[in-house]
XYZ file of C-alpha atoms in Angstrom:
543
model
C 103.858 100.189 133.805
C 105.920 99.406 130.790
C 107.984 102.684 130.919
C 112.344 100.889 129.537
C 113.117 103.165 126.054
C 111.117 105.446 124.368
C 109.274 103.606 121.935
C 111.094 101.687 119.097
C 114.073 102.079 121.456
C 115.793 99.516 120.201
C 115.058 100.361 115.774
C 115.760 103.747 114.746
C 114.099 106.494 117.483
C 117.557 106.268 119.201
C 119.174 105.789 114.970
C 122.108 105.474 113.340
C 122.377 108.886 111.925
C 126.100 108.029 111.017
C 125.794 105.400 108.541
C 129.231 105.974 107.152
C 130.877 101.750 107.470
C 134.414 103.303 107.180
C 133.674 103.926 111.450
C 133.110 100.375 112.492
C 134.559 100.134 115.674
C 135.603 96.400 114.691
C 138.533 95.784 116.660
C 141.034 93.025 117.536
C 139.870 93.089 120.934
C 143.407 93.794 121.963
C 143.393 97.891 122.128
C 144.311 97.581 119.048
C 141.609 98.874 117.175
C 141.395 96.817 113.608
C 138.614 95.978 110.947
C 135.194 93.411 111.486
C 136.221 90.033 110.728
C 132.933 90.412 108.216
C 133.192 92.758 104.971
C 130.623 94.746 104.299
C 129.368 93.652 100.962
C 130.486 95.099 98.046
C 127.897 98.401 96.525
C 125.210 97.248 94.763
C 125.012 93.403 95.939
C 121.571 92.519 97.488
C 122.076 90.732 100.777
C 120.937 86.776 100.679
C 117.235 87.556 100.332
C 115.743 83.397 101.917
C 117.699 83.997 105.092
C 116.810 87.354 105.816
C 113.356 87.118 105.082
C 112.847 84.362 106.905
C 115.109 86.143 109.469
C 112.647 89.422 108.964
C 109.258 87.861 109.505
C 109.487 85.425 111.923
C 111.341 88.424 113.623
C 108.019 90.418 113.207
C 105.741 88.190 113.824
C 107.277 87.539 117.594
C 107.231 91.365 117.722
C 103.591 91.577 116.606
C 102.763 89.183 119.278
C 104.511 91.046 121.561
C 103.339 94.252 120.733
C 99.829 93.042 120.730
C 99.584 90.892 124.576
C 101.742 93.843 126.071
C 99.820 96.320 124.935
C 96.613 94.816 126.044
C 97.971 94.553 129.472
C 98.782 97.781 129.667
C 95.339 99.259 128.123
C 94.232 97.204 131.384
C 95.778 98.165 134.004
C 94.849 102.222 132.594
C 91.835 101.508 132.735
C 92.160 99.725 136.172
C 94.401 103.108 137.789
C 92.097 105.610 136.249
C 88.800 104.310 137.365
C 89.476 102.824 140.652
C 93.164 104.487 141.797
C 94.148 108.061 140.555
C 93.012 110.964 139.273
C 94.031 113.586 136.710
C 96.602 115.110 138.857
C 98.428 111.876 139.748
C 98.536 111.689 135.543
C 99.395 114.347 135.094
C 102.443 113.999 137.813
C 103.297 110.648 136.152
C 103.110 112.411 132.520
C 105.579 114.813 133.305
C 107.724 112.016 134.845
C 107.613 109.999 132.020
C 108.382 113.272 129.242
C 111.856 113.700 130.903
C 112.265 109.953 131.147
C 111.651 109.432 127.609
C 113.598 112.398 126.711
C 116.375 111.164 128.848
C 116.801 107.843 127.579
C 117.168 109.088 123.645
C 120.519 110.028 124.433
C 121.698 108.769 127.787
C 124.314 106.122 126.168
C 125.750 108.895 123.367
C 124.072 106.858 120.686
C 126.981 103.649 120.421
C 123.872 101.048 121.634
C 123.280 101.078 118.264
C 126.602 99.624 116.674
C 125.388 96.308 118.255
C 122.835 96.353 115.833
C 124.413 97.715 112.667
C 127.235 96.858 112.366
C 129.126 94.131 110.139
C 131.039 91.833 111.964
C 132.099 89.783 115.082
C 130.104 92.537 117.427
C 131.564 91.003 120.737
C 134.689 92.869 119.708
C 133.415 96.076 120.569
C 130.623 95.344 122.990
C 133.029 95.326 126.329
C 133.238 99.326 125.089
C 130.236 99.358 124.313
C 129.195 98.913 127.585
C 131.392 101.383 129.433
C 130.692 103.493 127.656
C 127.076 103.464 128.270
C 127.305 102.870 131.900
C 129.305 105.841 132.030
C 127.140 108.319 130.684
C 123.841 106.999 131.838
C 125.519 107.297 135.164
C 126.590 110.706 134.475
C 123.219 112.084 133.149
C 121.169 110.388 136.140
C 123.687 112.402 139.092
C 123.090 115.536 136.609
C 118.762 115.126 136.854
C 118.713 113.731 140.687
C 120.509 117.283 141.609
C 118.656 118.996 139.178
C 114.907 117.652 140.008
C 113.653 119.982 141.933
C 114.658 122.591 139.129
C 112.985 120.688 135.891
C 110.103 120.104 137.805
C 108.807 124.056 139.387
C 110.229 124.956 135.522
C 107.012 122.644 134.400
C 104.590 123.712 136.526
C 104.501 120.445 138.559
C 107.353 120.416 142.358
C 105.209 117.247 142.788
C 107.050 115.652 140.327
C 110.501 115.940 141.853
C 110.915 113.615 143.636
C 108.692 111.163 141.417
C 111.585 112.093 138.459
C 114.684 111.064 140.724
C 112.817 107.551 141.396
C 112.324 106.899 137.237
C 115.281 108.153 135.999
C 117.066 105.413 138.303
C 115.906 103.337 134.838
C 118.183 105.667 133.173
C 120.612 104.322 134.570
C 119.590 100.018 134.592
C 118.937 101.229 130.826
C 122.591 102.077 129.490
C 123.268 99.115 130.520
C 120.752 96.558 128.824
C 121.818 98.388 125.710
C 124.551 95.498 125.140
C 122.591 92.431 125.762
C 119.042 94.261 124.344
C 121.163 95.207 121.216
C 122.350 91.718 120.743
C 118.989 89.969 121.090
C 117.867 92.987 117.914
C 120.626 92.303 115.543
C 120.352 88.493 116.079
C 116.203 89.103 115.068
C 115.463 87.013 118.640
C 111.882 88.635 119.116
C 110.671 85.531 120.604
C 113.539 85.723 123.182
C 112.699 89.208 123.776
C 108.752 88.939 124.313
C 109.458 86.299 127.594
C 112.061 89.139 128.839
C 108.935 91.803 128.078
C 106.326 89.556 129.507
C 107.902 89.302 132.751
C 108.580 93.461 132.736
C 105.162 93.787 132.793
C 104.422 91.079 135.606
C 106.173 92.155 137.664
C 106.313 95.977 136.975
C 102.471 96.269 136.854
C 102.089 94.079 139.667
C 104.089 96.360 141.898
C 102.373 99.690 140.191
C 99.011 98.192 141.006
C 100.028 97.184 144.934
C 101.413 101.036 145.768
C 98.549 102.811 143.597
C 95.912 100.534 145.505
C 98.424 101.646 148.662
C 98.170 105.137 148.024
C 101.409 106.032 146.924
C 99.374 108.414 143.695
C 101.474 108.722 141.147
C 105.008 107.320 143.109
C 103.143 103.456 142.419
C 104.879 104.698 138.007
C 107.962 105.608 139.031
C 109.129 102.399 141.127
C 107.449 100.252 138.951
C 109.172 101.245 136.131
C 112.030 100.844 137.701
C 111.574 96.988 139.211
C 110.016 95.553 135.640
C 113.253 97.478 133.823
C 115.931 95.561 136.611
C 113.949 92.637 134.868
C 114.424 93.496 131.913
C 117.741 93.750 132.444
C 118.168 90.236 133.946
C 116.168 89.311 131.378
C 118.417 90.282 128.165
C 121.862 89.079 130.056
C 120.237 85.442 130.729
C 119.053 85.838 127.113
C 122.274 86.746 125.325
C 124.722 84.952 127.762
C 128.391 87.327 128.061
C 127.433 89.971 126.621
C 127.575 91.937 130.295
C 131.700 92.049 129.860
C 133.595 96.259 130.400
C 136.548 96.874 128.486
C 138.151 99.521 126.850
C 139.790 100.595 123.390
C 140.912 104.332 122.999
C 140.260 103.218 119.179
C 136.817 101.865 119.264
C 135.609 104.527 121.944
C 136.587 107.492 119.726
C 134.667 105.053 116.251
C 132.010 104.773 118.605
C 131.466 108.474 119.265
C 131.344 109.426 115.802
C 128.989 106.546 115.096
C 126.938 107.823 118.247
C 126.971 111.520 118.958
C 125.199 112.667 115.662
C 122.297 109.787 116.439
C 122.127 110.695 119.977
C 121.576 114.006 118.768
C 119.050 113.548 116.231
C 117.175 110.809 118.301
C 116.550 114.010 121.382
C 115.450 116.229 119.079
C 113.119 113.024 117.751
C 112.212 112.797 121.355
C 111.968 116.135 122.103
C 109.340 116.870 119.389
C 106.637 114.180 120.900
C 107.369 115.062 124.314
C 107.577 119.216 124.059
C 103.834 119.426 124.050
C 103.855 117.427 127.296
C 105.699 119.835 128.580
C 103.736 122.966 127.436
C 100.025 121.738 128.326
C 101.710 121.132 132.424
C 103.583 125.012 131.932
C 100.387 126.533 130.487
C 97.566 124.439 131.695
C 98.194 122.857 134.863
C 98.144 119.205 136.411
C 94.499 118.839 136.253
C 94.034 119.488 131.888
C 97.756 118.124 131.549
C 96.899 114.599 132.910
C 93.627 114.762 130.410
C 95.782 115.460 128.023
C 97.944 112.544 128.925
C 95.344 110.744 128.861
C 94.334 110.971 125.668
C 98.147 111.281 124.391
C 98.311 107.563 125.039
C 94.700 106.218 123.691
C 96.132 107.860 120.572
C 99.005 105.695 120.871
C 97.349 102.623 120.774
C 97.964 102.095 117.305
C 101.490 103.641 117.495
C 102.524 100.880 119.484
C 100.870 97.756 118.810
C 101.484 97.541 115.127
C 104.247 100.353 114.861
C 106.318 99.353 117.509
C 106.125 95.385 116.462
C 107.221 96.555 112.920
C 110.141 98.513 114.370
C 111.243 96.228 115.886
C 112.600 94.526 113.209
C 112.694 97.779 110.239
C 115.898 98.984 111.772
C 118.158 95.481 110.878
C 116.261 94.773 108.040
C 117.057 97.721 106.304
C 120.240 97.489 107.057
C 120.456 94.548 105.441
C 119.013 96.010 102.348
C 121.262 99.719 102.650
C 123.224 98.968 100.095
C 120.411 97.789 97.316
C 118.901 101.676 96.540
C 115.584 99.043 94.694
C 115.526 96.552 97.203
C 115.329 99.387 99.910
C 113.157 101.002 98.100
C 110.643 98.082 97.498
C 111.188 97.174 101.410
C 110.382 100.553 102.807
C 106.686 100.594 100.202
C 105.900 97.911 101.712
C 106.452 98.425 105.216
C 104.722 101.460 105.139
C 101.800 99.705 102.762
C 101.249 96.867 105.860
C 101.854 99.708 108.533
C 98.710 101.995 106.854
C 96.771 99.469 105.845
C 96.657 97.522 110.497
C 96.559 101.518 111.777
C 94.199 103.300 109.268
C 90.890 101.178 110.481
C 91.722 102.422 114.368
C 93.409 105.595 114.442
C 89.537 106.197 112.282
C 87.505 105.049 114.847
C 89.289 106.002 118.452
C 88.910 109.558 116.117
C 84.916 109.312 115.154
C 84.093 107.635 119.114
C 85.813 109.650 120.836
C 83.682 110.715 123.442
C 81.926 108.268 123.776
C 84.806 105.600 123.552
C 86.669 107.756 126.303
C 83.399 107.308 128.554
C 82.713 103.869 127.889
C 86.371 102.412 129.301
C 87.859 105.312 131.976
C 84.549 106.859 132.899
C 82.565 110.327 132.825
C 85.366 111.713 135.041
C 87.545 111.326 131.841
C 85.023 112.987 128.982
C 87.279 116.197 128.536
C 90.415 113.914 127.301
C 88.347 113.470 124.047
C 88.410 117.175 122.890
C 92.149 116.130 122.059
C 91.601 113.010 120.950
C 90.739 112.963 117.237
C 93.463 115.402 116.405
C 95.839 113.240 117.846
C 94.905 109.818 116.122
C 95.414 111.666 113.019
C 99.011 112.876 114.730
C 99.486 109.518 115.310
C 99.258 108.533 112.230
C 101.647 110.901 110.527
C 103.900 109.938 113.569
C 103.986 105.920 112.483
C 105.176 106.914 108.801
C 107.379 109.166 110.052
C 109.266 106.475 112.830
C 109.318 104.309 109.566
C 110.988 106.898 107.061
C 113.040 107.855 110.358
C 114.421 103.853 110.170
C 114.818 104.037 106.212
C 116.961 107.538 106.708
C 118.785 106.252 109.582
C 119.908 102.644 107.592
C 121.082 104.580 104.690
C 123.050 107.456 106.405
C 121.028 110.298 105.755
C 122.668 112.224 108.870
C 121.814 116.149 107.090
C 118.252 115.005 106.615
C 117.521 113.764 110.125
C 118.656 116.958 111.600
C 117.203 118.946 108.751
C 113.567 117.443 109.725
C 114.043 117.328 113.720
C 115.153 120.521 114.392
C 112.961 122.152 111.701
C 109.799 119.936 113.313
C 111.068 121.048 117.095
C 111.845 124.940 115.909
C 107.933 125.315 114.590
C 106.103 123.231 117.063
C 107.116 124.624 120.297
C 105.831 128.508 119.227
C 102.781 127.249 117.765
C 102.156 124.915 120.388
C 102.342 127.641 122.789
C 100.085 129.969 121.133
C 97.233 126.515 120.840
C 97.398 125.826 124.209
C 96.818 129.868 125.241
C 94.079 129.224 122.666
C 92.055 126.418 122.415
C 93.439 124.094 125.799
C 94.804 120.871 125.099
C 92.494 120.102 121.807
C 94.420 122.745 120.312
C 97.741 121.755 121.064
C 96.405 118.377 119.354
C 95.313 120.743 116.715
C 98.752 122.607 116.174
C 101.166 119.285 116.717
C 98.498 117.805 113.312
C 99.025 121.784 111.823
C 103.013 121.678 111.382
C 103.236 117.811 110.902
C 100.835 117.322 107.991
C 102.083 120.749 106.430
C 105.341 120.955 107.285
C 107.145 117.997 108.503
C 105.594 115.025 105.838
C 106.694 117.230 102.604
C 110.306 117.604 103.961
C 110.036 114.032 104.676
C 109.342 113.287 101.212
C 112.278 114.970 100.295
C 114.473 113.344 101.515
C 113.181 110.025 101.194
C 113.749 110.938 97.546
C 116.807 112.072 97.916
C 117.541 108.421 99.454
C 116.357 106.003 96.857
C 112.691 105.794 97.779
C 110.326 107.308 95.672
C 106.596 109.518 96.277
C 104.947 107.166 93.241
C 105.823 104.238 96.204
C 104.810 106.012 98.621
C 101.932 107.416 97.512
C 101.234 103.349 96.265
C 101.219 102.243 99.798
C 99.520 105.285 101.175
C 96.020 104.792 98.496
C 93.328 101.677 98.930
C 94.343 102.631 102.879
C 93.159 106.294 102.817
C 90.638 105.237 100.464
C 89.267 102.868 103.115
C 89.310 105.921 105.726
C 87.470 107.907 103.748
C 84.828 105.524 103.676
C 85.026 104.576 107.289
C 85.209 107.914 108.542
C 81.934 108.723 106.300
C 80.565 105.564 107.760
C 81.150 106.330 111.319
C 80.019 110.423 111.802
C 77.021 109.414 109.344
C 75.347 107.252 111.803
C 76.862 107.804 114.901
C 74.002 110.286 115.079
C 71.532 107.855 114.197
C 72.283 104.905 116.160
C 73.470 106.707 119.591
C 76.074 105.634 121.968
C 75.159 102.430 123.685
C 77.999 99.647 123.669
C 75.905 97.728 121.231
C 75.327 100.528 118.430
C 79.095 101.076 118.572
C 80.165 97.694 118.327
C 77.724 97.841 115.484
C 78.737 101.165 113.622
C 82.659 99.019 114.345
C 81.516 96.421 112.726
C 80.116 98.184 109.444
C 82.623 100.862 109.250
C 85.710 97.817 109.670
C 83.576 95.377 106.526
C 83.695 98.515 104.413
C 87.579 99.417 104.985
C 88.296 95.309 104.019
C 85.952 95.845 100.808
C 88.428 98.930 100.115
C 92.085 97.896 100.426
C 91.221 94.163 99.380
C 92.644 95.080 96.026
C 96.077 95.672 97.857
C 96.780 92.765 99.000
C 98.872 91.460 96.758
C 101.138 94.054 96.875
C 101.336 94.004 100.595
C 101.997 90.585 99.896
C 105.109 91.516 97.221
C 103.082 89.648 94.978
C 102.982 91.247 91.012
C 101.692 90.429 87.653
C 104.627 88.426 86.199
C 104.749 86.523 89.761
C 101.278 85.055 89.273
C 101.531 84.569 85.946
C 105.034 82.273 86.617
C 102.875 80.400 89.065
C 99.808 79.463 86.822
C 102.572 78.186 83.900
C 104.564 76.287 86.282
C 101.309 75.012 87.802
C 100.188 74.662 84.499
C 103.251 72.246 82.895
C 104.081 70.852 85.926
C 104.891 66.951 84.942
C 102.369 64.672 85.960
C 103.798 62.172 88.518
C 102.793 58.420 88.977
C 102.302 56.591 91.895
C 105.035 54.455 91.069
C 107.390 57.915 90.788
C 105.701 59.328 94.015
C 107.014 55.988 96.217
C 110.356 55.857 94.366
C-alpha cells in the first residue's frame, strides 16, 4: 500500500509557516551565504499569468490523473485485503502504525524541504544543505522511534504494534532523503514525472503487501510494502531530478533554513496531530477491533479528500506562492480553487454519507458493517478538511505564521477532551461526531477570520461554496427520500446515485463561468470580438 508522506506532503501539510522572503537561503555555494540570483518581484506585481496558468493547469491535470489512478488502485487493494486476508484487529494495528508514521513525517526534515518549492532563485545552491539537514534530522528521529516503539505501542494499548512501528517508520529515513528531488519536481510542476514515480511506488509496494498478507504476515505486510514502495519513490525521484542528491553544508544557509523550517514543522505537527488524534483515542479507549472499524471508515471518508484535494494541493502551494505578492490575484485564485474543489467533492461526500451502510456491506462485506456508524459524520469532516487544507496552503503562501499556529493549536486543544468524552459516550460514531462539532463550530470560523486578514474575504468564500452546497442539499433530500423506497440492492444504489447526481448537476450549472474564471465582461468582450472580426477572403488565407 502507498504509505508515503501525509496527504499533501509536498504542497503544504508540512507548510511554510514562516513566509518571510528575507530569510531565503540562497547562498553562493561556497560557504559565504548571499542572496538568490533572481530578485523577488516588487510588491503588488503579478506573476506572468499565461506562463504560470499553463504550468498550473498542466500540473493539475497530471496530478488529478495520477491521484485518481493510484487511489482507485489502493481502493481495490483495500477491498481484497479486507475481504480475504486481514481482519479488524490487523487493520487496527496498521492504523496505529500509520498514525505514528504520519505524525513523524510531518516534521522529519524540520520543515526545510519546502524551501526547495518556496524560495525564489536557484534552488540548487542551497539544496545540498537541505539534504544534509533533512537526512540528519530524519535519522535521529528514527533512532528515537526505534528505541521507544514498545512504550509508544503500550501507551496506545496496542503492544503488537511495536514491531510494525519499527519497520514502517523506516519510511521516515527514506522520505528525509527524498525531500530534495521530490521538491524539485513540485517546484517545476513536473507532475507527469511524478505520476510515473508514484505508479512504480504503487506497483511495488502493493505487490509486496498483497504477497505478504496472503502469506500470513498480518499488519507487518503493510509495513514492508510501505518501505518497498518508498525506496522505489526515492530512486524514481532521484532519476527524474538528476543531480539533486548531493550533500553539502553551508552554515549561513543552514541557519536561514532552520528559521524558515522550524516554525512550519511545528505547525505541521499540530496539523497532523489534529487529523490523527482520533485514531489514538479510539485505540486507547475502545481497543484494536473498534479501531479497525474506525480506520476503515476514516479511509473511506478520505476518498474525496485524496482523489480531489490531494491532486489540487500538489500544485496549490506552488501556485499560491507565485500569487502571494498580489492580494487580489491570490483572493481570486483561492476562491476559484475552493469552488472547483467543493463542486467536485460535495456529491461524493453526500452519496457516501447517505448510503453508508449499504456501501460498506456491498464493498467490504457484512463483517465490516459496524464501520458504517461513523462514516456519515466522517464524510462531513472530510468536506471540512478539504476546505481547511486549501486555506492552510493559502495562509502559508502569505506568511500567516501566527494564524496557522492559532488555528491548529486551538483545534488540537479543543479536540482531545471532546473525543475522549465522545468515545466513552457513543463509541466510534461519537468520536466522528466530536470531530465535526469542533471542526465546524470552532475551527471553520477561525479559518475564515485568518483568511480575511490575508485578503480573502468571506464573500468570495461564500460565492465559491454556495452552488455546491445547494446541490448537496438537493442530493441529500433525494437520497434520504429514495433509499427507503428503492432498497439497497446494487441496481437500487445505482439508480439513487444517478438521480441524485442529475439533481446536483442542475444545481451547480449556474457556477460554470465562475469556475472557469469567466465573468460577464469577458463574455461580452468575446462576443464583440467575434462580431467585429473582419471577414477574410480565401486569397488572404492563402497569403
